[in-house]
PDB file of C-alpha atoms in Angstrom:
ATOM      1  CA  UNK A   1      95.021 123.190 106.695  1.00 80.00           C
ATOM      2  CA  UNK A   2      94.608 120.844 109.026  1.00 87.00           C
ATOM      3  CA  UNK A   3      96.536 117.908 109.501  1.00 93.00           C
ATOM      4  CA  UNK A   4      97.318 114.403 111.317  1.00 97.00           C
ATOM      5  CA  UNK A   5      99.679 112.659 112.801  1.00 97.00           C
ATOM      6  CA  UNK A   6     100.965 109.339 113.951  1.00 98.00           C
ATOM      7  CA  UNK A   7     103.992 109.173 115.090  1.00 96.00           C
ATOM      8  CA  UNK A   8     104.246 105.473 115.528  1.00 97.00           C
ATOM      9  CA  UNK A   9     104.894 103.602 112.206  1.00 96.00           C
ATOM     10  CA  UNK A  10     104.527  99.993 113.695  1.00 97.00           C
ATOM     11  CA  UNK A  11     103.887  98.444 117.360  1.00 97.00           C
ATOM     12  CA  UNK A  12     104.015  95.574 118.794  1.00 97.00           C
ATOM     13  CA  UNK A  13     101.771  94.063 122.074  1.00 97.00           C
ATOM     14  CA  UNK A  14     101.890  90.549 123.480  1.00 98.00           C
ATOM     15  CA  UNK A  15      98.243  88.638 123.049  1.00 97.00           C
ATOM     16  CA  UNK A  16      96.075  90.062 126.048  1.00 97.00           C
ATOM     17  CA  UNK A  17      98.122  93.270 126.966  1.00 97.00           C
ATOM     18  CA  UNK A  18      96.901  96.619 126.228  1.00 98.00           C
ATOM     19  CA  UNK A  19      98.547  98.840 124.169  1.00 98.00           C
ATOM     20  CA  UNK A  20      98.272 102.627 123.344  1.00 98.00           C
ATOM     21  CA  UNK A  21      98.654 104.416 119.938  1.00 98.00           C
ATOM     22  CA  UNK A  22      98.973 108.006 119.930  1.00 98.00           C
ATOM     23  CA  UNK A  23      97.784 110.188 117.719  1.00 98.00           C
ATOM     24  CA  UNK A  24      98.249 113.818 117.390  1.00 98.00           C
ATOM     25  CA  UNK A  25      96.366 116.763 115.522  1.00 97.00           C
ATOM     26  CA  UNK A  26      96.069 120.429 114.123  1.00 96.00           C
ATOM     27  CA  UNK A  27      92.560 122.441 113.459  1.00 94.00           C
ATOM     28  CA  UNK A  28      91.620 125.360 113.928  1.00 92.00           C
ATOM     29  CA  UNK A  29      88.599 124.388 113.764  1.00 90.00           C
ATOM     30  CA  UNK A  30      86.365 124.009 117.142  1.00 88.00           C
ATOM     31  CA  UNK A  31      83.611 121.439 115.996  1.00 89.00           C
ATOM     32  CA  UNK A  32      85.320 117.965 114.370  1.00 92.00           C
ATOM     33  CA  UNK A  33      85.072 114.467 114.421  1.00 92.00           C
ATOM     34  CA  UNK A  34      87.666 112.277 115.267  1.00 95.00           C
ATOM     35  CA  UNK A  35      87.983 108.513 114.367  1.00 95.00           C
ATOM     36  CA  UNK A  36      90.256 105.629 114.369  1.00 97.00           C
ATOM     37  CA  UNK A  37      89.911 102.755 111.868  1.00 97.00           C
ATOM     38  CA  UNK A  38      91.510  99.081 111.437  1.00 97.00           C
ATOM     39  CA  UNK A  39      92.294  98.123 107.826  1.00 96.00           C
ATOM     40  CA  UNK A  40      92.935  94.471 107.566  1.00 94.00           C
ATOM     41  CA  UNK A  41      94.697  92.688 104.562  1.00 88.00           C
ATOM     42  CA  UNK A  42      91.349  92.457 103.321  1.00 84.00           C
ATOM     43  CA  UNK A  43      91.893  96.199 102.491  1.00 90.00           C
ATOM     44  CA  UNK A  44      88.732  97.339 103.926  1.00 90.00           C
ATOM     45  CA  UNK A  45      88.352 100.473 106.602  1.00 92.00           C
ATOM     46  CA  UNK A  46      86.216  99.378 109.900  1.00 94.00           C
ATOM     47  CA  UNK A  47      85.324 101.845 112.030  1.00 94.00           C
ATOM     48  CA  UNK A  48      86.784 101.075 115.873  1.00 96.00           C
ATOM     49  CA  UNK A  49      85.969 104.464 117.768  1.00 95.00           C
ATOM     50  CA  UNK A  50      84.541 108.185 116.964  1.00 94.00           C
ATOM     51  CA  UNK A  51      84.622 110.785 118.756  1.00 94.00           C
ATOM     52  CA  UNK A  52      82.766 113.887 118.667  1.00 91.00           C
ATOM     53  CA  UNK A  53      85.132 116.929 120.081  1.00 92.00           C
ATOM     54  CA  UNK A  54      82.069 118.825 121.971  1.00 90.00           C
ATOM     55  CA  UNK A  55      81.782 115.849 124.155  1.00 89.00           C
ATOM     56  CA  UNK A  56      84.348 115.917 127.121  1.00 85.00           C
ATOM     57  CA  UNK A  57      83.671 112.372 128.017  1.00 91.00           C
ATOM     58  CA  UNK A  58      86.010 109.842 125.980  1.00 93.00           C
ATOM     59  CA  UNK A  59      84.604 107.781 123.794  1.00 92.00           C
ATOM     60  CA  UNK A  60      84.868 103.647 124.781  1.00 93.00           C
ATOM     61  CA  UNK A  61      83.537 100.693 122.317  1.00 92.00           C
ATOM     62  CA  UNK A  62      84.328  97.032 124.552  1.00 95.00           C
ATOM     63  CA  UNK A  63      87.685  96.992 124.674  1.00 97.00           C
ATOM     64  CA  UNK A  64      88.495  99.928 122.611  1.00 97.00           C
ATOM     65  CA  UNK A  65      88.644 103.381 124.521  1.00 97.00           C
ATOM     66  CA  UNK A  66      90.449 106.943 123.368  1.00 97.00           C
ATOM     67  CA  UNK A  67      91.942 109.290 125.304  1.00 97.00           C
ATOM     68  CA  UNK A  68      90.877 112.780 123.623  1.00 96.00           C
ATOM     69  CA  UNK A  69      92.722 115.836 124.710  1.00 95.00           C
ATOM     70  CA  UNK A  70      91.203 118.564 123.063  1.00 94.00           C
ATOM     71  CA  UNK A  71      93.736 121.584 124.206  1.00 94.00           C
ATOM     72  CA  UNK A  72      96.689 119.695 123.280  1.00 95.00           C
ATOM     73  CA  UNK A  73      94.880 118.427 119.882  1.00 96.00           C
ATOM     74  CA  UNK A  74      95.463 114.616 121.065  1.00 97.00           C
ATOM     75  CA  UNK A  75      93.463 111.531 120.370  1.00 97.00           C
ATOM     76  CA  UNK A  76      95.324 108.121 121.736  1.00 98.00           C
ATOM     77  CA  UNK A  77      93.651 105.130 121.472  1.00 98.00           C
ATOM     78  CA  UNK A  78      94.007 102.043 123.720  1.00 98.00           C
ATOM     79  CA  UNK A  79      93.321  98.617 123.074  1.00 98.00           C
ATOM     80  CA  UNK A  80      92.864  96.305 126.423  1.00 98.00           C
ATOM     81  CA  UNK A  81      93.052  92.585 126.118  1.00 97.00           C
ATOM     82  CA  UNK A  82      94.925  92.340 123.141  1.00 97.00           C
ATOM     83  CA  UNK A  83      93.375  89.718 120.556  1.00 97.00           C
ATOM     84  CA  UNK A  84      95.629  88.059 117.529  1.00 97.00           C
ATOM     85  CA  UNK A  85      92.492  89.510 115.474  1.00 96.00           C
ATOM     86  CA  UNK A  86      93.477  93.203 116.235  1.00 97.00           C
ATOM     87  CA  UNK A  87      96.618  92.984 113.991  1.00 97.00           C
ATOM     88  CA  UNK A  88      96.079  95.246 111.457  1.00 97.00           C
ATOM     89  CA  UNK A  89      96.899  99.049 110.293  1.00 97.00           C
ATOM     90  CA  UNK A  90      95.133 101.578 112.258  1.00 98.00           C
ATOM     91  CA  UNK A  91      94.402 105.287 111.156  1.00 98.00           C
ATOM     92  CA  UNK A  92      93.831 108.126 112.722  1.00 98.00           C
ATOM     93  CA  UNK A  93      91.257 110.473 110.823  1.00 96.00           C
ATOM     94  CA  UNK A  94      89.745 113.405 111.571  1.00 95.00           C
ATOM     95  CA  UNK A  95      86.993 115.692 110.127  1.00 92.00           C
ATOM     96  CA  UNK A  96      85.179 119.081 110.471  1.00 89.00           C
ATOM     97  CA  UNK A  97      81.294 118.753 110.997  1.00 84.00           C
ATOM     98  CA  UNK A  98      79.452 120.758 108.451  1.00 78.00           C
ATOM     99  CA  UNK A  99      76.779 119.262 109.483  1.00 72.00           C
ATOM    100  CA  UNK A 100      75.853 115.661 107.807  1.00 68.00           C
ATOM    101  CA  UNK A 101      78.272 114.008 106.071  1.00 64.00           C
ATOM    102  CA  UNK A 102      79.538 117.002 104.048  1.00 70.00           C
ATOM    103  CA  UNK A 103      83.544 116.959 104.367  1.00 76.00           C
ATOM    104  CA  UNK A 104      86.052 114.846 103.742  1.00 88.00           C
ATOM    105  CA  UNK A 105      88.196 112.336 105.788  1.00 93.00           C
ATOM    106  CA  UNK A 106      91.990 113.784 106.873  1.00 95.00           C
ATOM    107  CA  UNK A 107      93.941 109.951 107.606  1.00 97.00           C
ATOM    108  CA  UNK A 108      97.216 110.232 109.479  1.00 97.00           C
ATOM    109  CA  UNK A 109      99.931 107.848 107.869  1.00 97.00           C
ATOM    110  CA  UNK A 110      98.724 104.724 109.731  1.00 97.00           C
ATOM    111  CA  UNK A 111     100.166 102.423 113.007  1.00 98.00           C
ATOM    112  CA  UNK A 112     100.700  98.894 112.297  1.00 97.00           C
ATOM    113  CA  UNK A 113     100.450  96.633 115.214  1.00 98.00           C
ATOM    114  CA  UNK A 114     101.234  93.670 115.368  1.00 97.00           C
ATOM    115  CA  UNK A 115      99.895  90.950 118.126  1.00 97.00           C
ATOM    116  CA  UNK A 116     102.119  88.003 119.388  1.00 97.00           C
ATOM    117  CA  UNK A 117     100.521  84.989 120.818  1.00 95.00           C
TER     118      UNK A 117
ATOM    119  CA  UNK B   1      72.642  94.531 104.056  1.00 54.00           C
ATOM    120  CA  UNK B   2      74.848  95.128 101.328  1.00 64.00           C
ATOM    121  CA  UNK B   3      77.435  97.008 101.754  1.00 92.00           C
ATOM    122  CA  UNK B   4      79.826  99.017  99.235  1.00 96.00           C
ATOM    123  CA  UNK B   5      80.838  96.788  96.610  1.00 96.00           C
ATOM    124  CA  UNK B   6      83.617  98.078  94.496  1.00 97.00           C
ATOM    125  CA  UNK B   7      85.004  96.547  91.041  1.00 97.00           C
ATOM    126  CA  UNK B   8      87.395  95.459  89.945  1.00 97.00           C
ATOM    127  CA  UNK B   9      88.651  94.158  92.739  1.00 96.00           C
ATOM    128  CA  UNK B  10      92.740  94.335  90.796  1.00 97.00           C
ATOM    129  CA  UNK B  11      93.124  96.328  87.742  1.00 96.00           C
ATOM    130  CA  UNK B  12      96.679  96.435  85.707  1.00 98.00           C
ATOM    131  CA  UNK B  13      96.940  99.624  83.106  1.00 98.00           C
ATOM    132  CA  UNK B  14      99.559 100.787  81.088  1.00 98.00           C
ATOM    133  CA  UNK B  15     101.120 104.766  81.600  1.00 98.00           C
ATOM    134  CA  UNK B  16      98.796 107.251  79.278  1.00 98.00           C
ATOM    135  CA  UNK B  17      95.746 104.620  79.261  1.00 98.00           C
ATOM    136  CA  UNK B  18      92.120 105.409  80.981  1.00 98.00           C
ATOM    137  CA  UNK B  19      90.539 103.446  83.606  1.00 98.00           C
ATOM    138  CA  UNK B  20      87.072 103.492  85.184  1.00 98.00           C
ATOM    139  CA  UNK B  21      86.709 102.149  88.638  1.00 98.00           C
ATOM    140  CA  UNK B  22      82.992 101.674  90.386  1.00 98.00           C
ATOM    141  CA  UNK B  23      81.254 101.705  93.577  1.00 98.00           C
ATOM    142  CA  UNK B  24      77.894 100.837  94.930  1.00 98.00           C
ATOM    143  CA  UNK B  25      76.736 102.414  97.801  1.00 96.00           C
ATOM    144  CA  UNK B  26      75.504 100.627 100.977  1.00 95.00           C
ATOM    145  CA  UNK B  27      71.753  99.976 101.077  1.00 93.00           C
ATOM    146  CA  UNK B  28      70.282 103.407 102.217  1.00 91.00           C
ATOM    147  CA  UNK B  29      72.974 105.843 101.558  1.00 92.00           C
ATOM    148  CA  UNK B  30      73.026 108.456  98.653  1.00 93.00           C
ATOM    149  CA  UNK B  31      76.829 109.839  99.373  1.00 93.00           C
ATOM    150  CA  UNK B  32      79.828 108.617  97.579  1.00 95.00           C
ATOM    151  CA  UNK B  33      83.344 109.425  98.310  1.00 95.00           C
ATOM    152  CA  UNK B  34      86.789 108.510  96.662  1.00 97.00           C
ATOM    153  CA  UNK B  35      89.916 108.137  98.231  1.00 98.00           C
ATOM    154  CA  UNK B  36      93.518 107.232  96.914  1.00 98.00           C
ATOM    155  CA  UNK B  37      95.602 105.218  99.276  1.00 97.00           C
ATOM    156  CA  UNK B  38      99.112 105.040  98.150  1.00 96.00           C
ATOM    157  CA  UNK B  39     101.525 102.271  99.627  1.00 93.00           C
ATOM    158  CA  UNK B  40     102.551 102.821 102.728  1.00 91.00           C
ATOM    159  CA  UNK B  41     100.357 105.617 103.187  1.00 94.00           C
ATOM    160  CA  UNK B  42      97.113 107.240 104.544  1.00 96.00           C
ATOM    161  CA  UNK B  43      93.921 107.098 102.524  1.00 97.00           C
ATOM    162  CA  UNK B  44      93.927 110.692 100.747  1.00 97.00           C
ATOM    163  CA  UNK B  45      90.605 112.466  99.118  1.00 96.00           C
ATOM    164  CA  UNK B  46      89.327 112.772  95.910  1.00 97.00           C
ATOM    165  CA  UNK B  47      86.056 114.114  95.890  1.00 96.00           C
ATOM    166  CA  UNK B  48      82.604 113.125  97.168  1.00 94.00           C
ATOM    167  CA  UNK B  49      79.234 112.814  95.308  1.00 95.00           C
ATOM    168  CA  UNK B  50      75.644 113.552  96.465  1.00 93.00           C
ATOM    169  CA  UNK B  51      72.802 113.797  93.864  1.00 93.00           C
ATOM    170  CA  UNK B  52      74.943 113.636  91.152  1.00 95.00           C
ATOM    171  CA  UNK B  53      76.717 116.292  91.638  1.00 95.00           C
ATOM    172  CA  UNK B  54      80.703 116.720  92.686  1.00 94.00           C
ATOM    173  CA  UNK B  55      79.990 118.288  96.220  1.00 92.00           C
ATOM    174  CA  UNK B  56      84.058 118.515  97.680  1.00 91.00           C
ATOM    175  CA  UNK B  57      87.101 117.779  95.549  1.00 94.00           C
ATOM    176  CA  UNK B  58      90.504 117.356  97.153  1.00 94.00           C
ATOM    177  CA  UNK B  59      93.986 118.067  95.450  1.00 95.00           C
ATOM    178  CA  UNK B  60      93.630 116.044  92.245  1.00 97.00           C
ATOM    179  CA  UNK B  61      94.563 117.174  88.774  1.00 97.00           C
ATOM    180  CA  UNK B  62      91.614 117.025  86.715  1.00 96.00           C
ATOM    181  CA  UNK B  63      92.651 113.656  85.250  1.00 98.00           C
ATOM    182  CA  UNK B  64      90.351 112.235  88.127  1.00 98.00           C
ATOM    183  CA  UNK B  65      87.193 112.607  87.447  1.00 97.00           C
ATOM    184  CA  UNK B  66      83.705 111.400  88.820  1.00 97.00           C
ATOM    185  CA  UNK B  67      79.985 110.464  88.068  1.00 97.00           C
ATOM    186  CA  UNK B  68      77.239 109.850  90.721  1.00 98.00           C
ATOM    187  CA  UNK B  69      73.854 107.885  88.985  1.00 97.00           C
ATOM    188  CA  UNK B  70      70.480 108.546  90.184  1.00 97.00           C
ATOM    189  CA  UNK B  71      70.652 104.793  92.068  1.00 96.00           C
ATOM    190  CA  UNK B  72      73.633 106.631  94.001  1.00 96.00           C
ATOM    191  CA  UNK B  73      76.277 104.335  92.453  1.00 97.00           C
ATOM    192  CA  UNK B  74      79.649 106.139  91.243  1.00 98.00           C
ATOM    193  CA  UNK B  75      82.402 105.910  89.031  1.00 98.00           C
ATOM    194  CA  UNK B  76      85.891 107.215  89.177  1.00 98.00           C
ATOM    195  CA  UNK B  77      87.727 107.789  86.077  1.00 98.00           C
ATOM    196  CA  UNK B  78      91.620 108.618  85.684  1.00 98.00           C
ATOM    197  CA  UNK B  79      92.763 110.057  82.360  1.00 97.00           C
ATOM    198  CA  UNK B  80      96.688 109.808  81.050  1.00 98.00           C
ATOM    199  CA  UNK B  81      97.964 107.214  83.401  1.00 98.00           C
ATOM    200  CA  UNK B  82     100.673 108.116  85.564  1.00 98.00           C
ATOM    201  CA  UNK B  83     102.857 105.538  87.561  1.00 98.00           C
ATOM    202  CA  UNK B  84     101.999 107.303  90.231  1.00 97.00           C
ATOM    203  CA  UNK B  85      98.535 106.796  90.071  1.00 98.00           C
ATOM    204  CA  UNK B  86      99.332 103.231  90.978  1.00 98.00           C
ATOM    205  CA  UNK B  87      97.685 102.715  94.394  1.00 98.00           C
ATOM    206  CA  UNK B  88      94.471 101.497  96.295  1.00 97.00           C
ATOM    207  CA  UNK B  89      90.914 103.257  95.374  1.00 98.00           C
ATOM    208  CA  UNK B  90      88.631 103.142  98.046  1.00 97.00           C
ATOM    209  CA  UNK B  91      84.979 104.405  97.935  1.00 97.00           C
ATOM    210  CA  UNK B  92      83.229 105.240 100.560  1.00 95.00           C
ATOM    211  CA  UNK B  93      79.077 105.713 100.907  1.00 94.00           C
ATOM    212  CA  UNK B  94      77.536 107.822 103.749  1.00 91.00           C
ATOM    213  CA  UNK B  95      73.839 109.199 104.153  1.00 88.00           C
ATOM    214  CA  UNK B  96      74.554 112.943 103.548  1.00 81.00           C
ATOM    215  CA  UNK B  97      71.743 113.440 106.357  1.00 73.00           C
ATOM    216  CA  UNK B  98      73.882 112.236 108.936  1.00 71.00           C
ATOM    217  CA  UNK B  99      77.065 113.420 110.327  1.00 67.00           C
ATOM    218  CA  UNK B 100      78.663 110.577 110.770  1.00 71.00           C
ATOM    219  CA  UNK B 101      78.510 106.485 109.386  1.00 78.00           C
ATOM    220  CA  UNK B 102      81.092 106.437 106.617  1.00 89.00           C
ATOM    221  CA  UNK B 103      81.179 102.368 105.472  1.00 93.00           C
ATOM    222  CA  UNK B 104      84.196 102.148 103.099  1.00 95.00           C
ATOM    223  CA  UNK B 105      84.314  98.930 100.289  1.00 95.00           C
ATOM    224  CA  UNK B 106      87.123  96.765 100.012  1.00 94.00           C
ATOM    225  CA  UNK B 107      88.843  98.885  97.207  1.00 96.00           C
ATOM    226  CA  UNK B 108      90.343  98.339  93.747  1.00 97.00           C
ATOM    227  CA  UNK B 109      94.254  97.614  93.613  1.00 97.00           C
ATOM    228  CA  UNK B 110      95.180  99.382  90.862  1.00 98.00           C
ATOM    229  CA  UNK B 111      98.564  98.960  88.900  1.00 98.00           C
ATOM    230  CA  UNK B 112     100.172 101.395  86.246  1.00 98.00           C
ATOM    231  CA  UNK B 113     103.435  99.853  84.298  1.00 97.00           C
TER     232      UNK B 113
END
């Protein structure tokens, strides 16, 4: 079965630092997805990155960008120029491409960061 | 746009009663998904929805239970209320053509005493 991890229950980063959360997973599986999402206190999952694991080249969005080792089943994600709006739980979820949107979601337990001014 | 709009928004049930939870889909997507995010934890799957029709069901006692309508909007019933089952119900829509483009709603909070 496959599974995710995050290793990192909370973090902390001073406002307009970067700051790295790791992420860590096991397939057996060669075609996937991965994906980290924010979840504000508004409750609501927002998509921040995705990556698709035939593509060597990692993924970036602004000031978002992953670091996606495929052989050692690793997906960190790095957030430059820290904002007081980034503070929020992020999950790491990945999922095996059956080809459209057949499959479920697998989250990892969730980082929260937390952004000091 | 709208996206997915899921109600209630809180719910409070007592252990053993039933409670129905919905979900519209974003504007142009026909797949429905249910998660259950306990406190504390990762959102875990329930089972997704595409032409009315269960498609994938995770590891949930058939308590949970699920209806997709022909305008693509769901419902998620729970049976025999656990405490357990307290927790946060999100839905989340998807166009079943495409392999990625999940949009997840707000969820409902719900409570079991």
């Amino acid at each position: 079965a496959q599974t995710v991890t995050q290793s990192q229950p909370e973090m902390s980063v001073q406002e307009a630092e970067t700051v790295t959360l790791s992420c860590t997973y096991d397939t057996s599986e060669s075609d996937y997805y991965l994906f980290w999402y924010k979840q504000p206190p508004s409750r609501q999952m927002i998509l921040v990155i995705r990556q698709e694991a035939y593509k060597q080249q990692n993924a970036t969005e602004n000031r978002f960008s992953v670091n996606f080792q495929k052989a050692a089943k690793s997906f960190s994600l790095k957030i430059s120029d820290s904002q007081l709006g980034d503070a929020a739980m992020y999950f790491c979820a990945y999922r095996k491409n059956y080809g459209g949107s057949q499959g479920n979601l697998i989250f990892g337990k969730g980082t929260k960061l937390s952004v000091k001014p | 746009d709208a996206g997915v709009t899921q109600s209630p928004t809180h719910l409070i049930k007592t252990r053993g009663q039933q409670v129905t939870l919905r979900c519209s889909p974003k504007s142009g997507h026909d797949t429905v998904s249910w998660y259950q995010q306990a406190l504390g934890q990762g959102p875990q799957f329930i089972f997704q929805y595409y032409e009315e029709e269960e498609r994938q069901r995770g590891n949930f006692p058939d308590r949970f239970s699920g209806h997709q309508f022909p305008n693509y909007s769901s419902e998620l019933n729970v049976n025999a209320l656990l405490l357990g089952d307290s927790a946060l119900y999100l839905c989340a829509s998807s166009r079943q053509a495409r392999s990625y483009g999940y949009t997840f709603g707000s969820g409902t909070r719900l409570t079991v005493v």
